[in-house]
Structure formats: C-alpha cells, structure tokens
GROMACS .gro file of C-alpha atoms in nm:
model
   82
    1MET     CA    1  -9.914   2.533   2.825
    2THR     CA    2 -10.176   2.648   3.050
    3GLU     CA    3 -10.485   2.602   2.906
    4PRO     CA    4 -10.546   2.308   2.697
    5GLN     CA    5 -10.635   2.452   2.329
    6GLU     CA    6 -10.912   2.091   2.281
    7THR     CA    7 -11.011   1.872   2.536
    8VAL     CA    8 -10.967   1.471   2.482
    9GLU     CA    9 -11.201   1.200   2.534
   10THR     CA   10 -11.029   0.920   2.718
   11ARG     CA   11 -11.191   0.571   2.776
   12GLY     CA   12 -11.285   0.673   3.136
   13ASN     CA   13 -11.287   0.939   3.388
   14GLU     CA   14 -11.005   0.788   3.621
   15ARG     CA   15 -10.617   0.878   3.599
   16VAL     CA   16 -10.423   0.610   3.654
   17ASP     CA   17 -10.010   0.712   3.537
   18LEU     CA   18  -9.863   0.393   3.481
   19ILE     CA   19  -9.548   0.549   3.350
   20ALA     CA   20  -9.433   0.846   3.462
   21SER     CA   21  -9.052   0.898   3.291
   22ASP     CA   22  -8.764   1.171   3.213
   23THR     CA   23  -8.716   1.059   2.920
   24ASN     CA   24  -8.408   1.352   2.881
   25GLY     CA   25  -8.209   1.323   3.218
   26ASP     CA   26  -8.277   1.643   3.336
   27GLY     CA   27  -8.445   1.460   3.713
   28LYS     CA   28  -8.776   1.568   3.592
   29PRO     CA   29  -9.063   1.357   3.422
   30ASP     CA   30  -9.115   1.458   3.051
   31MET     CA   31  -9.379   1.175   2.935
   32TRP     CA   32  -9.680   1.024   3.134
   33VAL     CA   33  -9.838   0.691   3.007
   34SER     CA   34 -10.149   0.653   3.175
   35ASP     CA   35 -10.502   0.392   3.222
   36THR     CA   36 -10.829   0.613   3.240
   37ASP     CA   37 -11.091   0.272   3.204
   38GLY     CA   38 -10.931   0.110   3.507
   39ASP     CA   39 -10.810  -0.222   3.251
   40GLY     CA   40 -10.486  -0.188   3.353
   41LYS     CA   41 -10.382  -0.080   2.961
   42ALA     CA   42 -10.242   0.249   2.833
   43ASP     CA   43 -10.509   0.465   2.628
   44LEU     CA   44 -10.306   0.843   2.776
   45PHE     CA   45 -10.044   0.954   2.660
   46GLN     CA   46  -9.879   1.287   2.724
   47PHE     CA   47  -9.529   1.427   2.650
   48ASP     CA   48  -9.377   1.796   2.776
   49THR     CA   49  -9.181   1.837   2.460
   50ASP     CA   50  -8.932   2.146   2.603
   51GLY     CA   51  -8.857   2.122   2.956
   52ASP     CA   52  -9.100   2.331   3.130
   53GLY     CA   53  -9.275   2.053   3.290
   54LEU     CA   54  -9.595   2.074   3.117
   55VAL     CA   55  -9.752   1.870   2.891
   56ASP     CA   56  -9.697   1.944   2.515
   57ILE     CA   57  -9.869   1.702   2.324
   58THR     CA   58 -10.161   1.492   2.417
   59MET     CA   59 -10.235   1.174   2.201
   60VAL     CA   60 -10.525   0.881   2.312
   61ASP     CA   61 -10.570   0.563   2.212
   62LEU     CA   62 -10.947   0.487   2.257
   63ASP     CA   63 -10.956   0.146   2.111
   64GLN     CA   64 -10.659   0.064   2.268
   65ASN     CA   65 -10.446  -0.031   1.865
   66ASN     CA   66 -10.162   0.113   1.935
   67ASN     CA   67 -10.267   0.349   1.701
   68PRO     CA   68 -10.365   0.687   1.842
   69THR     CA   69 -10.716   0.781   1.821
   70GLN     CA   70 -10.615   1.159   1.820
   71VAL     CA   71 -10.368   1.428   1.922
   72VAL     CA   72 -10.374   1.784   2.084
   73ASP     CA   73 -10.107   2.024   2.119
   74GLY     CA   74 -10.139   2.116   2.474
   75ASP     CA   75 -10.254   1.899   2.807
   76GLY     CA   76 -10.567   1.752   2.684
   77GLY     CA   77 -10.798   1.884   3.002
   78LEU     CA   78 -10.631   1.638   3.185
   79PRO     CA   79 -10.208   1.738   3.327
   80PRO     CA   80 -10.042   1.464   3.530
   81GLN     CA   81 -10.054   1.513   3.901
   82ILE     CA   82  -9.679   1.642   3.923
   0.00000   0.00000   0.00000
C-alpha cells in the first residue's frame, strides 16, 4: 500500500527501528518494531504480510502495556526507511 488508509498517533515524533526482521526467509525485512519517543521501548509495530516490501498492517501501543491501542491497514503514515 502506498497511501495509508489511516494515520496513527504515536508516543513521539522520532522513529528508531529496534528490530527489522525477515520472518519468512525471503531476504527482505517484513517486520519492523520501532521506538517513537526515545525511551528504548517498542511502541510501533509494522508488518509486510504479502512480501511486496511495503507495510500492510501497523499497530501502535500508546500506553506500552503490550496490547495494541490502534491497528490500521497500511503504514499508518510512518513508512520504515528501507
């Protein structure tokens, strides 16, 4: 998806990718876990579910309780730097 269907609010304005992982073994990242407020804890989770290199699902955990606060289709306005 090139255009987010919905923009998500994050804890901060930074984006520090803590994990960029290739979960399906095709040699390209398909999962990104990021910290947006500089506290070193993940609060933004993004997944490429169809292998095209673009974010298909974005989840945000605003209160960092390990439960998504918001889940949207697309990159949520925060595409990873690939």
